[in-house]
Short mmCIF file of N, CA and C in Angstrom, two decimals:
data_model
loop_
_atom_site.label_atom_id
_atom_site.label_comp_id
_atom_site.label_asym_id
_atom_site.label_seq_id
_atom_site.Cartn_x
_atom_site.Cartn_y
_atom_site.Cartn_z
N ARG J 1 1.22 8.69 134.60
CA ARG J 1 0.39 9.68 135.41
C ARG J 1 1.10 11.04 135.51
N SER J 2 0.35 12.02 135.44
CA SER J 2 0.85 13.40 135.54
C SER J 2 0.47 13.96 136.80
N PHE J 3 1.24 14.85 137.30
CA PHE J 3 0.89 15.75 138.55
C PHE J 3 0.81 17.08 138.14
N TRP J 4 -0.10 17.76 138.28
CA TRP J 4 -0.20 19.20 138.03
C TRP J 4 -0.31 19.99 139.34
N SER J 5 0.46 21.05 139.37
CA SER J 5 0.44 21.90 140.56
C SER J 5 -0.90 22.60 140.62
N PRO J 6 -1.32 22.92 141.78
CA PRO J 6 -2.64 23.73 142.00
C PRO J 6 -2.38 25.10 141.40
N ASP J 7 -1.22 25.50 141.28
CA ASP J 7 -1.01 26.88 140.81
C ASP J 7 -0.91 27.00 139.36
N CYS J 8 -1.05 25.87 138.68
CA CYS J 8 -0.93 25.88 137.31
C CYS J 8 -2.13 26.69 136.73
N SER J 9 -1.72 27.43 135.71
CA SER J 9 -2.76 28.32 135.07
C SER J 9 -3.43 27.74 133.84
N LEU J 10 -3.06 26.38 133.49
CA LEU J 10 -3.72 25.86 132.32
C LEU J 10 -5.01 25.28 132.65
N GLY J 11 -5.86 25.29 131.65
CA GLY J 11 -7.20 24.73 131.88
C GLY J 11 -7.21 23.16 131.69
N THR J 12 -8.29 22.51 132.17
CA THR J 12 -8.42 21.15 132.21
C THR J 12 -8.10 20.47 130.84
N ASN J 13 -8.68 20.98 129.72
CA ASN J 13 -8.38 20.51 128.40
C ASN J 13 -6.93 20.60 127.99
N ASP J 14 -6.30 21.73 128.33
CA ASP J 14 -4.84 21.88 127.96
C ASP J 14 -4.02 20.93 128.67
N LYS J 15 -4.36 20.70 129.98
CA LYS J 15 -3.60 19.68 130.80
C LYS J 15 -3.78 18.33 130.18
N ARG J 16 -5.02 17.99 129.69
CA ARG J 16 -5.27 16.69 129.20
C ARG J 16 -4.50 16.48 127.87
N LYS J 17 -4.47 17.50 126.99
CA LYS J 17 -3.73 17.44 125.77
C LYS J 17 -2.29 17.18 125.96
N ILE J 18 -1.74 17.94 126.88
CA ILE J 18 -0.28 17.78 127.26
C ILE J 18 0.04 16.44 127.74
N SER J 19 -0.87 15.93 128.53
CA SER J 19 -0.62 14.55 129.23
C SER J 19 -0.71 13.44 128.28
N CYS J 20 -1.68 13.60 127.35
CA CYS J 20 -1.92 12.51 126.30
C CYS J 20 -0.84 12.64 125.35
N LYS J 21 -0.43 13.75 124.94
CA LYS J 21 0.72 13.80 123.94
C LYS J 21 1.98 13.16 124.50
N LYS J 22 2.29 13.45 125.84
CA LYS J 22 3.45 12.90 126.38
C LYS J 22 3.36 11.46 126.53
N TYR J 23 2.13 10.92 126.91
CA TYR J 23 1.88 9.45 127.16
C TYR J 23 2.05 8.54 125.74
N TYR J 24 1.44 9.25 124.73
CA TYR J 24 1.50 8.58 123.40
C TYR J 24 2.77 8.66 122.62
N GLU J 25 3.66 9.57 122.98
CA GLU J 25 4.73 9.68 122.09
C GLU J 25 5.53 8.37 121.82
N PRO J 26 5.72 7.45 122.85
CA PRO J 26 6.31 6.15 122.47
C PRO J 26 5.47 5.29 121.55
N VAL J 27 4.16 5.29 121.68
CA VAL J 27 3.26 4.51 120.91
C VAL J 27 3.42 4.94 119.39
N ILE J 28 3.45 6.24 119.26
CA ILE J 28 3.47 6.92 117.82
C ILE J 28 4.88 6.48 117.23
N ALA J 29 5.88 6.62 118.01
CA ALA J 29 7.17 6.35 117.50
C ALA J 29 7.27 4.85 117.04
N GLU J 30 6.74 3.88 117.87
CA GLU J 30 6.55 2.46 117.57
C GLU J 30 5.93 2.28 116.36
N ASN J 31 4.80 2.81 116.16
CA ASN J 31 4.07 2.64 114.97
C ASN J 31 4.64 3.14 113.69
N ARG J 32 5.30 4.24 113.73
CA ARG J 32 6.09 4.79 112.65
C ARG J 32 7.26 3.85 112.21
N GLN J 33 7.79 3.24 113.24
CA GLN J 33 9.00 2.32 112.95
C GLN J 33 8.39 1.01 112.31
N LYS J 34 7.22 0.60 112.89
CA LYS J 34 6.67 -0.64 112.28
C LYS J 34 6.37 -0.46 110.84
N ILE J 35 5.73 0.76 110.43
CA ILE J 35 5.42 1.01 109.12
C ILE J 35 6.74 1.20 108.22
N ALA J 36 7.70 1.71 108.72
CA ALA J 36 8.94 1.75 107.96
C ALA J 36 9.58 0.45 107.84
N ASP J 37 9.57 -0.38 108.84
CA ASP J 37 10.03 -1.77 108.62
C ASP J 37 9.37 -2.56 107.64
N ALA J 38 7.93 -2.44 107.65
CA ALA J 38 7.18 -3.14 106.69
C ALA J 38 7.39 -2.60 105.18
N ILE J 39 7.58 -1.35 105.08
CA ILE J 39 7.90 -0.83 103.71
C ILE J 39 9.14 -1.45 103.23
N GLU J 40 10.18 -1.51 104.08
CA GLU J 40 11.44 -2.06 103.83
C GLU J 40 11.42 -3.64 103.41
N LYS J 41 10.62 -4.36 104.20
CA LYS J 41 10.44 -5.78 103.84
C LYS J 41 9.70 -5.90 102.48
N ILE J 42 8.68 -5.15 102.17
CA ILE J 42 7.92 -5.24 100.93
C ILE J 42 8.92 -5.03 99.84
N SER J 43 9.73 -3.98 99.98
CA SER J 43 10.69 -3.63 98.86
C SER J 43 11.73 -4.60 98.73
N ILE J 44 12.16 -5.22 99.61
CA ILE J 44 13.16 -6.37 99.56
C ILE J 44 12.56 -7.46 98.76
N ILE J 45 11.23 -7.81 98.99
CA ILE J 45 10.50 -8.77 98.34
C ILE J 45 10.42 -8.39 96.77
N GLY J 46 10.31 -7.25 96.53
CA GLY J 46 10.16 -6.83 95.14
C GLY J 46 8.75 -6.59 94.73
N GLU J 47 7.96 -6.37 95.62
CA GLU J 47 6.51 -6.09 95.32
C GLU J 47 6.24 -4.65 95.43
N LYS J 48 5.05 -4.23 94.90
CA LYS J 48 4.48 -2.93 95.10
C LYS J 48 4.11 -2.61 96.48
N VAL J 49 4.65 -1.49 96.85
CA VAL J 49 4.24 -1.06 98.30
C VAL J 49 2.92 -0.33 98.27
N THR J 50 1.88 -1.00 99.08
CA THR J 50 0.63 -0.39 99.29
C THR J 50 0.26 -0.26 100.72
N GLN J 51 -0.68 0.50 100.90
CA GLN J 51 -1.16 0.71 102.33
C GLN J 51 -1.58 -0.64 102.98
N VAL J 52 -2.38 -1.31 102.10
CA VAL J 52 -2.92 -2.69 102.65
C VAL J 52 -1.91 -3.67 102.94
N LYS J 53 -0.84 -3.73 102.09
CA LYS J 53 0.28 -4.66 102.35
C LYS J 53 1.04 -4.15 103.55
N VAL J 54 1.27 -2.95 103.69
CA VAL J 54 1.98 -2.43 104.93
C VAL J 54 1.22 -2.79 106.10
N ALA J 55 -0.13 -2.70 106.09
CA ALA J 55 -0.96 -2.99 107.29
C ALA J 55 -0.78 -4.46 107.58
N GLU J 56 -0.87 -5.23 106.60
CA GLU J 56 -0.74 -6.75 106.77
C GLU J 56 0.63 -7.14 107.42
N ILE J 57 1.64 -6.58 106.81
CA ILE J 57 3.07 -6.96 107.34
C ILE J 57 3.36 -6.38 108.61
N SER J 58 2.90 -5.22 109.03
CA SER J 58 3.28 -4.43 110.25
C SER J 58 2.39 -4.88 111.36
N GLY J 59 1.21 -5.48 111.02
CA GLY J 59 0.39 -5.89 112.13
C GLY J 59 -0.60 -4.70 112.61
N LEU J 60 -0.47 -3.57 111.86
CA LEU J 60 -1.24 -2.46 112.37
C LEU J 60 -2.60 -2.41 111.58
N LYS J 61 -3.55 -1.68 112.07
CA LYS J 61 -4.87 -1.58 111.32
C LYS J 61 -4.61 -0.57 110.12
N LEU J 62 -5.38 -0.66 109.14
CA LEU J 62 -5.36 0.17 107.95
C LEU J 62 -5.52 1.56 108.25
N PRO J 63 -6.38 1.99 109.09
CA PRO J 63 -6.53 3.40 109.44
C PRO J 63 -5.22 3.99 110.15
N THR J 64 -4.49 3.21 110.88
CA THR J 64 -3.28 3.63 111.59
C THR J 64 -2.23 3.87 110.46
N VAL J 65 -2.12 2.95 109.46
CA VAL J 65 -1.19 3.09 108.44
C VAL J 65 -1.52 4.35 107.61
N LYS J 66 -2.81 4.70 107.27
CA LYS J 66 -3.17 5.78 106.63
C LYS J 66 -2.93 7.01 107.29
N LYS J 67 -3.03 7.10 108.57
CA LYS J 67 -2.80 8.22 109.50
C LYS J 67 -1.24 8.68 109.32
N TYR J 68 -0.39 7.69 109.29
CA TYR J 68 1.07 7.92 109.15
C TYR J 68 1.66 7.77 107.79
N TRP J 69 0.89 7.61 106.80
CA TRP J 69 1.28 7.30 105.48
C TRP J 69 1.99 8.60 104.88
N SER J 70 1.66 9.71 105.22
CA SER J 70 2.30 10.98 104.58
C SER J 70 3.78 11.06 104.97
N ASP J 71 4.20 10.45 106.16
CA ASP J 71 5.58 10.37 106.47
C ASP J 71 6.44 9.67 105.47
N ASN J 72 5.81 8.70 104.74
CA ASN J 72 6.60 7.83 103.83
C ASN J 72 6.17 7.94 102.38
N LYS J 73 5.25 8.77 102.14
CA LYS J 73 4.51 8.71 100.84
C LYS J 73 5.58 9.01 99.75
N SER J 74 6.41 9.98 99.76
CA SER J 74 7.33 10.31 98.67
C SER J 74 8.30 9.15 98.53
N LEU J 75 8.75 8.59 99.56
CA LEU J 75 9.64 7.40 99.45
C LEU J 75 8.93 6.24 98.77
N VAL J 76 7.79 6.02 99.06
CA VAL J 76 6.98 4.83 98.56
C VAL J 76 6.85 5.10 97.09
N LYS J 77 6.50 6.29 96.68
CA LYS J 77 6.31 6.71 95.28
C LYS J 77 7.56 6.30 94.42
N LYS J 78 8.68 6.73 94.95
CA LYS J 78 9.96 6.54 94.32
C LYS J 78 10.22 5.00 94.14
N MET J 79 10.02 4.28 95.23
CA MET J 79 10.19 2.77 95.23
C MET J 79 9.36 2.18 94.20
N ASN J 80 8.06 2.51 94.27
CA ASN J 80 7.23 1.88 93.24
C ASN J 80 7.47 2.25 91.93
N LEU J 81 7.84 3.52 91.60
CA LEU J 81 8.31 3.91 90.23
C LEU J 81 9.46 3.11 89.79
N LYS J 82 10.46 2.91 90.66
CA LYS J 82 11.62 2.20 90.34
C LYS J 82 11.20 0.69 90.05
N LEU J 83 10.36 0.18 90.80
CA LEU J 83 9.94 -1.10 90.58
C LEU J 83 9.26 -1.34 89.21
N LYS J 84 8.55 -0.35 88.86
CA LYS J 84 7.71 -0.38 87.65
C LYS J 84 8.64 -0.25 86.43
N ASN J 85 9.70 0.52 86.62
CA ASN J 85 10.77 0.65 85.55
C ASN J 85 11.56 -0.60 85.33
N LEU J 86 11.63 -1.31 86.37
CA LEU J 86 12.43 -2.58 86.18
C LEU J 86 11.68 -3.64 85.58
N ASN J 87 10.36 -3.65 85.70
CA ASN J 87 9.58 -4.64 84.97
C ASN J 87 9.21 -4.27 83.56
#
């Protein structure tokens, strides 16, 4: 819960945005970590890393994985290319 001073010059929407961003920071960090852990598990198994597999292993929904996929996209491409070259 946030407390805003009556003297605060921010509008209601700005206050809401700031409060929500602060509240959801740990959730976002946890989701990113779950995705990174799932990618690592898949690569250890030696399978191709896909969004669907990451969602299954991480326990997150597919839209959540897609939302944060850009954070790991280049790493996943390199891992999948390396796996393809090994086979």
